[in-house]
Short mmCIF file of C-alpha atoms in Angstrom, two decimals:
data_model
loop_
_atom_site.label_atom_id
_atom_site.label_comp_id
_atom_site.label_asym_id
_atom_site.label_seq_id
_atom_site.Cartn_x
_atom_site.Cartn_y
_atom_site.Cartn_z
CA ASN A 1 -15.07 -2.10 -15.93
CA SER A 2 -18.44 -0.69 -15.07
CA PHE A 3 -20.73 2.02 -15.94
CA ARG A 4 -21.41 3.31 -12.47
CA VAL A 5 -20.01 1.45 -9.44
CA VAL A 6 -21.94 2.94 -6.68
CA THR A 7 -25.25 5.01 -6.33
CA ILE A 8 -26.46 6.60 -2.89
CA GLY A 9 -29.57 8.18 -2.74
CA ASP A 10 -32.32 8.99 -0.06
CA ALA A 11 -29.21 8.25 2.45
CA VAL A 12 -29.17 9.33 6.27
CA LYS A 13 -26.08 10.39 8.19
CA LYS A 14 -25.85 6.68 9.56
CA THR A 15 -25.44 5.62 5.95
CA SER A 16 -21.81 4.93 5.32
CA LEU A 17 -19.29 3.98 2.93
CA ASP A 18 -16.19 2.36 4.65
CA GLY A 19 -12.80 0.97 3.16
CA PHE A 20 -13.78 0.26 -0.55
CA ILE A 21 -11.39 0.52 -3.39
CA ILE A 22 -13.60 1.72 -6.29
CA GLU A 23 -11.70 1.36 -9.69
CA ALA A 24 -11.88 1.62 -13.27
CA ALA A 25 -15.58 2.70 -13.79
CA ASN A 26 -16.30 4.28 -17.16
CA ASN A 27 -19.43 6.16 -17.40
CA ASP A 28 -19.51 7.98 -20.58
CA LEU A 29 -23.34 8.35 -20.88
CA VAL A 30 -24.13 11.52 -22.27
CA GLY A 31 -27.08 13.48 -20.05
CA ASN A 32 -26.30 10.61 -17.29
CA GLY A 33 -22.56 10.66 -17.01
CA SER A 34 -21.77 12.03 -13.64
CA GLY A 35 -19.55 9.66 -10.99
CA GLY A 36 -17.88 6.86 -12.55
CA GLY A 37 -16.86 5.62 -8.96
CA LEU A 38 -19.72 7.06 -7.12
CA PHE A 39 -23.04 9.00 -7.69
CA LEU A 40 -24.47 11.04 -4.55
CA ASP A 41 -28.30 11.52 -5.88
CA ALA A 42 -30.12 14.52 -4.34
CA ARG A 43 -32.15 15.41 -6.85
CA GLU A 44 -35.88 15.92 -7.16
CA GLY A 45 -36.00 16.70 -3.52
CA ARG A 46 -34.08 13.72 -2.04
CA SER A 47 -31.77 14.12 0.96
CA CYS A 48 -28.44 12.48 0.82
CA GLN A 49 -26.10 12.50 3.10
CA PRO A 50 -23.47 9.64 3.84
CA THR A 51 -20.39 9.24 4.86
CA ILE A 52 -17.57 7.95 2.95
CA ARG A 53 -14.23 6.69 4.64
CA HIS A 54 -11.18 5.25 4.18
CA CYS A 55 -12.13 4.67 0.70
CA ALA A 56 -9.74 4.51 -2.66
CA PHE A 57 -10.72 6.04 -6.05
CA ARG A 58 -8.78 5.01 -8.60
CA ASN A 59 -8.58 5.32 -12.87
CA ASN A 60 -12.44 6.28 -12.99
CA ARG A 61 -13.59 8.24 -15.71
CA ALA A 62 -17.17 10.14 -16.66
CA THR A 63 -18.54 12.88 -18.41
CA GLY A 64 -19.13 14.36 -14.87
CA GLY A 65 -16.89 13.85 -12.04
CA GLY A 66 -14.38 11.05 -12.71
CA ALA A 67 -14.21 9.44 -9.31
CA VAL A 68 -17.45 10.93 -7.48
CA GLY A 69 -20.12 12.95 -9.05
CA MET A 70 -22.75 14.61 -6.91
CA GLU A 71 -26.21 16.00 -7.92
CA ALA A 72 -28.88 18.28 -6.16
CA ASN A 73 -31.85 20.14 -7.77
CA GLN A 74 -35.53 21.02 -6.95
CA GLY A 75 -35.27 21.22 -3.19
CA GLY A 76 -32.88 18.23 -2.53
CA LYS A 77 -30.51 18.44 0.32
CA LEU A 78 -26.78 17.34 -0.25
CA ALA A 79 -24.64 17.06 2.85
CA PRO A 80 -21.72 13.99 2.30
CA THR A 81 -18.79 13.74 4.65
CA PHE A 82 -15.79 12.02 3.17
CA GLU A 83 -13.01 11.25 5.33
CA GLN A 84 -9.17 9.75 4.56
CA CYS A 85 -10.05 9.07 0.97
CA GLN A 86 -7.62 8.66 -1.94
CA PHE A 87 -8.74 10.35 -5.33
CA GLU A 88 -6.00 9.39 -8.00
CA ASN A 89 -5.92 9.17 -11.71
CA ASN A 90 -9.47 9.87 -12.22
CA SER A 91 -10.32 11.59 -15.64
CA ARG A 92 -13.54 13.77 -16.65
CA THR A 93 -14.46 14.93 -19.85
CA ASP A 94 -15.87 18.11 -18.50
CA ALA A 95 -15.34 19.60 -14.78
CA GLY A 96 -14.04 18.15 -11.64
CA GLY A 97 -11.86 14.87 -12.83
CA GLY A 98 -11.58 13.69 -8.86
CA LEU A 99 -14.75 15.26 -7.71
CA PHE A 100 -17.93 17.34 -9.05
CA TYR A 101 -21.17 18.83 -7.73
CA ASP A 102 -23.86 20.32 -9.50
CA GLY A 103 -26.45 22.26 -7.66
CA SER A 104 -29.47 24.01 -9.11
CA SER A 105 -33.15 24.65 -8.25
CA SER A 106 -33.86 25.33 -4.53
CA THR A 107 -31.11 23.20 -3.35
CA GLU A 108 -28.55 23.24 -0.10
CA ALA A 109 -25.57 21.53 0.00
CA SER A 110 -22.92 21.17 2.59
CA ILE A 111 -19.70 18.77 1.50
CA GLN A 112 -16.91 17.96 4.07
CA LEU A 113 -13.65 16.77 3.28
CA THR A 114 -11.11 16.08 6.14
CA SER A 115 -7.43 14.51 5.15
CA CYS A 116 -8.11 13.40 1.85
CA GLN A 117 -5.39 12.78 -1.08
CA PHE A 118 -6.35 13.99 -4.61
CA THR A 119 -3.43 13.02 -6.74
CA SER A 120 -3.00 12.86 -10.99
CA ASN A 121 -6.98 13.77 -11.47
CA GLN A 122 -7.66 15.48 -14.72
CA SER A 123 -10.49 17.37 -16.48
CA ASN A 124 -10.82 18.65 -19.85
CA GLN A 125 -12.65 21.72 -18.86
CA HIS A 126 -12.17 22.92 -15.46
CA GLY A 127 -11.17 21.92 -12.01
CA GLY A 128 -8.70 19.23 -12.12
CA ALA A 129 -9.45 17.41 -8.84
CA ILE A 130 -12.52 19.50 -7.69
CA ALA A 131 -15.37 21.16 -9.44
CA LEU A 132 -18.35 22.88 -7.85
CA ARG A 133 -21.23 24.60 -9.65
CA SER A 134 -23.99 26.15 -8.21
CA ILE A 135 -26.05 27.87 -10.70
CA ASN A 136 -29.48 29.09 -9.86
CA ASN A 137 -31.54 31.36 -7.47
CA ASP A 138 -31.70 29.97 -3.81
CA THR A 139 -29.15 27.57 -4.09
CA GLU A 140 -26.83 26.95 -1.09
CA LEU A 141 -23.44 25.53 -1.52
CA HIS A 142 -20.68 25.18 1.97
CA THR A 143 -17.89 23.08 1.07
CA TYR A 144 -15.27 22.61 3.98
CA LEU A 145 -12.07 20.98 3.28
CA ASP A 146 -9.49 20.08 5.96
CA SER A 147 -5.90 18.90 6.02
CA CYS A 148 -6.61 17.79 2.47
CA THR A 149 -3.54 17.49 -0.33
CA PHE A 150 -3.74 18.05 -4.08
CA GLU A 151 -0.79 16.95 -6.13
CA GLU A 152 -0.41 16.96 -9.78
CA ASN A 153 -4.00 17.71 -10.95
CA ASN A 154 -4.41 18.95 -14.11
CA THR A 155 -6.90 20.71 -16.40
CA GLN A 156 -7.38 22.16 -19.89
CA GLY A 157 -9.36 25.00 -18.14
CA GLN A 158 -9.36 26.81 -15.39
CA GLY A 159 -8.30 25.41 -11.68
CA GLY A 160 -5.94 22.80 -11.68
CA ALA A 161 -6.75 21.67 -7.99
CA LEU A 162 -10.19 23.51 -7.02
CA TRP A 163 -12.84 25.31 -9.62
CA LEU A 164 -15.89 27.10 -8.36
CA GLN A 165 -18.73 28.44 -10.10
CA ASP A 166 -21.90 30.42 -9.07
CA SER A 167 -24.41 32.54 -9.93
CA ASP A 168 -25.06 35.88 -8.75
CA ASN A 169 -27.89 34.80 -6.49
CA ALA A 170 -26.32 31.66 -5.16
CA LYS A 171 -24.63 31.69 -2.09
CA SER A 172 -21.26 29.93 -2.14
CA GLN A 173 -18.60 29.56 -0.06
CA VAL A 174 -15.15 27.53 0.35
CA ARG A 175 -13.53 26.98 3.35
CA LEU A 176 -9.66 25.39 3.20
CA ARG A 177 -7.82 24.50 6.52
CA SER A 178 -4.55 23.32 6.23
CA CYS A 179 -4.47 21.94 2.95
CA GLN A 180 -1.60 21.53 0.74
CA PHE A 181 -1.29 22.25 -3.26
CA SER A 182 1.99 21.37 -5.15
CA GLU A 183 2.36 21.08 -8.92
CA ASN A 184 -1.40 21.23 -10.17
CA GLN A 185 -2.03 23.01 -13.55
CA SER A 186 -4.11 24.68 -15.40
CA ASP A 187 -4.20 25.81 -19.47
CA GLN A 188 -6.12 28.84 -18.64
CA GLN A 189 -5.58 31.81 -15.69
#
């Protein structure tokens, strides 16, 4: 049981986390509670582009992003790749039980998930499995999900599996290919 298990910042594409089980983190610090299991830091102009593969994130909690929290601001660049990862029974008191991204202030993000499983994750606000928030001008967010499964994720807000919030001037897109969704629930439409 840890506050936050792993933090990655200023990471190039060659940086990888492979074959780890990350579980039972409890990051409940208000104002800095993003990412119980893993935090990817592209704040204050940092570049964070790691590859996360064959990892399991289980039973992690946080105020932001139960399993994985990602933040970018002030010109930061975030470009993580997740391959064959499992997100199971993670929870968040805000949005994104499994994975959460928060981007603002002229940032660029490209998030890729391939063959990942999201099962029984929950959030109290939005995005039971994944929540993506890109809320300021000149902010770009490109999210690619390929062959991912979403089962039995839930939220008290919107988006039982997936939720996206962007401002009028943000450039956000989500592309899904060969993904499966079953028995995800949200309390709001």
